XYZ file of C-alpha atoms in Angstrom:
353
model
C 15.990 2.478 12.679
C 13.073 1.233 14.734
C 10.855 -1.534 13.449
C 7.341 -0.895 12.161
C 5.902 -2.206 15.408
C 8.138 -0.086 17.643
C 7.328 3.029 15.643
C 3.596 2.339 15.704
C 3.606 1.692 19.462
C 5.477 4.944 20.039
C 3.078 6.730 17.729
C 0.040 5.402 19.615
C 1.481 6.392 22.979
C 2.088 9.929 21.743
C -1.221 10.023 19.979
C -3.265 8.843 22.984
C -2.890 12.273 24.581
C -3.871 14.184 21.447
C -7.242 15.858 21.043
C -7.878 14.274 17.686
C -8.290 10.529 17.696
C -7.650 8.395 14.686
C -6.927 4.712 14.705
C -4.394 2.798 12.702
C -5.356 -0.347 10.922
C -2.393 -2.473 9.994
C -2.951 -5.390 7.681
C -0.935 -7.347 5.181
C -1.929 -8.144 1.649
C -3.758 -11.416 1.138
C -4.528 -11.873 -2.527
C -6.932 -14.196 -4.336
C -9.192 -13.859 -7.350
C -12.156 -14.161 -4.977
C -10.819 -11.810 -2.299
C -7.927 -9.522 -1.468
C -7.466 -7.818 1.880
C -4.431 -5.543 1.862
C -2.185 -3.179 3.771
C -3.709 0.002 5.105
C -2.676 2.412 7.817
C -3.287 6.018 8.770
C -2.455 6.728 5.154
C -2.717 3.569 3.141
C -3.716 2.073 -0.156
C -6.020 -0.899 -0.557
C -6.024 -2.937 -3.747
C -8.959 -5.292 -4.150
C -9.500 -7.970 -6.775
C -12.536 -9.872 -5.696
C -14.523 -11.315 -8.560
C -14.208 -14.043 -11.131
C -17.149 -15.298 -13.196
C -15.847 -18.844 -12.769
C -16.430 -18.551 -9.030
C -19.789 -16.798 -9.215
C -22.835 -19.032 -9.311
C -25.298 -16.183 -8.847
C -27.413 -15.240 -11.847
C -27.467 -11.550 -10.895
C -24.194 -9.665 -10.600
C -23.798 -7.256 -7.652
C -24.277 -3.587 -8.497
C -20.686 -2.837 -7.507
C -19.443 -5.048 -10.341
C -21.154 -2.999 -13.042
C -18.266 -0.657 -13.865
C -16.194 0.287 -16.869
C -14.077 -2.219 -18.757
C -10.314 -2.233 -19.264
C -8.831 -3.782 -22.399
C -5.213 -3.587 -21.188
C -3.392 -6.966 -21.095
C -2.848 -6.737 -17.327
C -0.564 -9.215 -15.595
C -0.781 -9.689 -11.819
C 2.032 -11.435 -9.959
C 2.058 -12.070 -6.239
C 5.408 -11.365 -4.614
C 6.536 -12.150 -1.094
C 9.486 -11.874 1.235
C 10.403 -14.978 3.208
C 12.856 -14.438 6.103
C 16.217 -16.093 5.547
C 16.354 -19.667 6.877
C 12.569 -19.939 7.096
C 11.805 -23.124 5.179
C 8.331 -24.289 4.240
C 7.269 -27.880 3.720
C 7.907 -29.463 0.355
C 5.219 -28.558 -2.147
C 4.188 -25.324 -0.405
C 3.195 -22.488 -2.785
C 6.103 -20.281 -3.797
C 5.975 -16.845 -5.381
C 8.564 -14.503 -6.794
C 10.399 -12.520 -4.136
C 9.593 -8.897 -3.356
C 13.158 -8.075 -4.367
C 12.694 -9.708 -7.781
C 9.413 -7.871 -8.288
C 10.860 -4.432 -7.481
C 13.957 -5.045 -9.608
C 11.741 -6.127 -12.512
C 9.685 -2.950 -12.237
C 12.795 -0.769 -12.341
C 14.083 -2.712 -15.346
C 10.838 -1.887 -17.154
C 11.007 1.844 -16.367
C 11.365 4.109 -19.394
C 10.382 7.579 -18.147
C 9.235 7.789 -14.520
C 9.512 6.018 -11.176
C 7.183 7.321 -8.454
C 7.448 5.960 -4.917
C 5.276 6.480 -1.842
C 7.074 5.342 1.295
C 7.091 5.265 5.077
C 10.832 5.283 5.776
C 14.104 4.328 4.045
C 16.832 2.038 5.408
C 18.029 0.168 2.325
C 21.743 0.222 3.229
C 23.123 -2.151 5.830
C 24.934 0.784 7.442
C 21.602 2.544 8.031
C 21.131 0.319 11.086
C 23.414 -0.085 14.127
C 24.151 -3.739 13.354
C 25.527 -5.646 10.369
C 23.902 -8.497 8.489
C 25.007 -9.981 5.184
C 21.390 -10.191 4.016
C 21.264 -6.410 3.560
C 22.595 -6.816 0.011
C 19.131 -6.946 -1.576
C 18.150 -3.559 -0.155
C 21.517 -2.127 -1.183
C 21.040 -3.517 -4.684
C 17.640 -1.827 -4.968
C 19.089 1.515 -3.858
C 22.027 1.234 -6.271
C 19.703 0.342 -9.157
C 17.396 3.231 -8.322
C 20.315 5.674 -8.276
C 21.530 4.279 -11.598
C 18.041 4.659 -13.082
C 18.092 8.379 -12.419
C 21.783 9.061 -13.012
C 22.501 6.845 -16.020
C 19.119 6.190 -17.645
C 17.834 9.718 -16.928
C 14.566 8.387 -15.545
C 12.581 10.962 -13.567
C 12.240 9.836 -9.933
C 9.653 11.286 -7.548
C 9.469 10.193 -3.905
C 6.947 10.969 -1.181
C 8.045 9.969 2.316
C 6.750 10.275 5.851
C 8.483 13.021 7.817
C 11.655 11.370 9.175
C 12.807 11.855 12.760
C 16.271 12.810 11.581
C 18.164 12.695 8.316
C 17.123 10.247 5.640
C 20.420 9.261 4.047
C 18.802 7.152 1.321
C 16.531 9.836 -0.102
C 19.255 12.455 0.316
C 21.549 10.253 -1.790
C 18.827 9.792 -4.397
C 18.280 13.541 -4.609
C 22.027 14.194 -4.886
C 23.127 11.436 -7.241
C 19.953 10.510 -9.158
C 18.226 13.879 -9.367
C 15.219 12.542 -7.460
C 12.534 14.980 -6.353
C 11.666 14.233 -2.738
C 8.676 15.564 -0.819
C 7.802 14.926 2.811
C 4.352 14.565 4.373
C 4.126 16.185 7.814
C 0.990 14.716 9.329
C 1.265 16.766 12.509
C 0.747 19.882 10.405
C -1.694 18.369 7.923
C -4.038 16.514 10.278
C -2.715 16.903 13.818
C -1.254 13.380 13.892
C -0.692 10.312 11.739
C 1.817 8.719 9.368
C 2.078 7.710 5.734
C 2.238 3.940 5.668
C 1.748 3.411 1.947
C 4.304 1.321 0.058
C 3.780 2.052 -3.619
C 6.034 1.832 -6.679
C 4.519 3.347 -9.832
C 6.388 2.908 -13.123
C 5.560 5.047 -16.184
C 1.958 5.046 -14.911
C 1.776 1.630 -16.548
C 3.135 -0.867 -13.999
C 3.016 -0.768 -10.199
C 3.660 -2.509 -6.892
C 1.494 -2.208 -3.791
C 2.103 -4.253 -0.673
C 3.469 -4.414 2.823
C 7.227 -4.116 2.163
C 8.943 -0.978 3.454
C 11.982 0.604 1.803
C 14.049 -1.335 4.330
C 16.515 -4.121 3.525
C 14.903 -6.211 6.263
C 11.645 -6.188 4.289
C 13.359 -8.292 1.614
C 15.261 -10.832 3.719
C 14.191 -10.684 7.376
C 10.444 -9.988 7.487
C 7.451 -11.808 6.009
C 5.950 -9.478 3.417
C 3.300 -9.876 0.746
C 2.385 -7.717 -2.219
C 1.324 -7.609 -5.832
C 3.174 -6.440 -8.934
C 0.918 -5.446 -11.818
C 2.336 -5.060 -15.328
C 0.916 -3.549 -18.523
C -2.128 -2.108 -16.792
C -2.377 1.653 -17.491
C -6.092 1.710 -16.655
C -5.334 0.929 -12.992
C -1.863 2.489 -12.883
C -3.323 5.853 -13.884
C -5.805 5.613 -11.013
C -2.925 4.699 -8.703
C -1.256 7.808 -10.071
C -4.128 9.917 -8.770
C -3.401 8.606 -5.277
C 0.249 9.519 -5.694
C -0.756 12.971 -6.954
C -2.648 13.566 -3.701
C 0.483 12.783 -1.693
C 2.642 14.878 -4.031
C 0.363 17.893 -3.665
C 0.305 17.617 0.123
C 4.097 17.357 0.213
C 4.500 21.011 -0.791
C 5.609 22.980 2.307
C 2.773 25.062 3.740
C 0.054 23.153 1.892
C -3.175 22.354 3.721
C -5.684 19.585 3.027
C -8.381 21.001 0.705
C -11.931 21.015 2.032
C -12.915 19.946 -1.472
C -10.392 18.360 -3.835
C -10.181 19.614 -7.449
C -11.890 17.373 -9.989
C -8.530 16.331 -11.474
C -7.979 14.171 -8.357
C -11.419 12.528 -8.536
C -12.009 8.970 -9.681
C -14.912 6.982 -11.073
C -13.302 3.658 -10.125
C -14.649 2.610 -6.732
C -16.756 0.061 -4.886
C -19.868 1.088 -6.838
C -18.271 1.281 -10.288
C -15.333 -1.098 -10.245
C -13.020 -1.712 -13.181
C -13.619 -4.889 -15.183
C -10.169 -6.316 -15.958
C -8.548 -9.449 -17.319
C -5.623 -10.407 -15.040
C -3.502 -13.158 -16.556
C -6.454 -13.967 -18.798
C -8.917 -14.317 -15.899
C -11.814 -11.892 -15.447
C -11.702 -9.861 -12.257
C -13.082 -6.650 -10.811
C -10.781 -4.086 -9.219
C -10.778 -0.749 -7.464
C -8.354 1.185 -5.274
C -9.187 2.750 -1.942
C -7.265 4.987 0.424
C -7.215 6.570 3.866
C -7.618 8.750 5.845
C -10.922 10.165 4.513
C -9.602 13.760 4.147
C -7.109 12.373 1.606
C -9.878 10.781 -0.482
C -11.111 13.038 -3.320
C -14.565 12.627 -4.814
C -15.308 9.054 -5.874
C -12.515 7.399 -3.869
C -13.662 4.564 -1.605
C -12.312 4.773 1.955
C -10.277 1.789 3.189
C -12.573 0.496 5.902
C -15.570 0.606 3.550
C -13.558 -1.261 0.903
C -12.426 -3.973 3.305
C -15.927 -4.525 4.661
C -17.305 -4.474 1.103
C -14.959 -7.252 0.011
C -15.584 -9.299 3.164
C -19.327 -9.038 2.605
C -18.894 -10.328 -0.941
C -16.921 -13.384 0.178
C -18.673 -16.598 -0.781
C -16.380 -19.294 0.623
C -13.646 -17.860 2.837
C -12.088 -14.765 4.413
C -8.345 -14.910 5.136
C -6.780 -11.980 7.016
C -3.085 -11.565 7.836
C -2.115 -8.743 10.201
C 1.013 -7.616 12.019
C -1.017 -7.048 15.183
C -4.736 -6.997 15.846
C -4.618 -5.801 19.453
C -2.456 -2.636 19.881
C -4.963 -0.319 18.247
C -7.352 -0.956 21.130
C -4.549 -1.156 23.669
C -3.068 2.235 22.830
C -6.085 4.277 21.751
C -9.228 5.463 23.490
C -12.145 5.475 23.166
C -12.363 2.006 21.692
C -15.396 2.736 19.512
C -13.367 5.229 17.467
C -10.860 2.545 16.478
C -11.036 1.269 12.899
C -10.348 -2.321 13.930
C -13.169 -2.107 16.450
C -15.475 -0.724 13.758
C -14.369 -3.459 11.377
C -14.977 -6.172 13.972
C -18.436 -4.812 14.747
C -19.447 -4.668 11.102
C -18.226 -8.196 10.406
C -19.931 -9.503 13.553
C -23.137 -7.838 12.419
C -23.045 -9.563 9.041
C -22.338 -13.017 10.432
C -24.333 -12.579 13.665
C -21.304 -13.221 15.861
C -21.371 -12.491 19.622
C -19.469 -9.514 21.095
C-alpha cells in the first residue's frame, strides 16, 4: 500500500490533466482551547474548538459565538501517534496514543460503530514488508471484528474507492456483518478522494483526526486527533456528515443539487455550539468539504479555517504533511485552496506576497 504522500502525488499528477480543477488541502489536527486547525482534504472534516471565556478579554462576544448551548458532559482528549523510537525531551507533553483512543471508543460501543475512511491496511501482511509494530493495527481490526461478530454491534463503513481488493473491509463484511459502501469520486465529481478519518460510536462518542486505518498510523507516523466522549450534541451533527457519505455510497447515486433538510445543520461558524469540555467553556462547530457535499448550514472547510485563524488572539500553530505539492501539481495556482488560504491570511495580517 502506498503512503498518503505517494497516493496524493499520483492523484495530483492524474488530476492535473482533468478539466475540473480542485485542490487538496492536507493538514494535521492542532488542538487548543483557543484554536484548533485540523485535517481536511478533498473530502474532509474540520473540528474547531476556539473559544474560552478565560482567554477572552473582550467585552463583546463575536457574533459567531452566539449559538445554542449543549448540556452534555462532554470530555475531550487529545490523542497522538509517536513513531517507535522517537523520544522527546524529558518533561515534554504526552497524550494518550491514537491506538488507546480508538480501543477505548470500541470498548464503549453498545449499538453502532460508524467509520469514514480513506484506505485500510491494518494487518501487517497488507504490506509487502514485515514489521513487529503492526500489532496495534491488527489488534484494532480483531477488536472491530469481535464487536460485530460477538457483541452484535452494527458496523457501517464508508471508504474511498480502492485500487484493488480491500481485504480488511471484506473481512469485516464477512466475519462481522459490517455494511461497507464505497465513494467513487470519479463518478460523483469527476475527481477527488475521501480523506476523512472518523469513528462515530452510538452517535455519542467520536474520533476525528489524521490517523488512517493503517497500522503505520499507530506506530510509524506522527498523527494527532481528538477523542470526544459523552457528547451527543456534537456526535449527532457528526452523524449528519456520515449520513452524507453513506447516501453517496449507494451505487448510481448522484450528488443532489439541493440536499434534503434532514442533512442540514444549524451548527456552524455563525451559530456555534456552546459546550463544556472537561469543565471548560468552549465553542464548537464542524465543517466539511468539498462544497457539493455540504448541505444547508454546513460551513465549508476553508471558511472554517480562515474563521478560526482570524479569531486567534495570541498564536496560530499549523502542522501539515506538505504545504508545497498542491501548487506544484495543480494549475492554475489561484484555484488552489492553500493559495487561497495564504492570500486570505496575508490580507488579514498585511503580509507581503
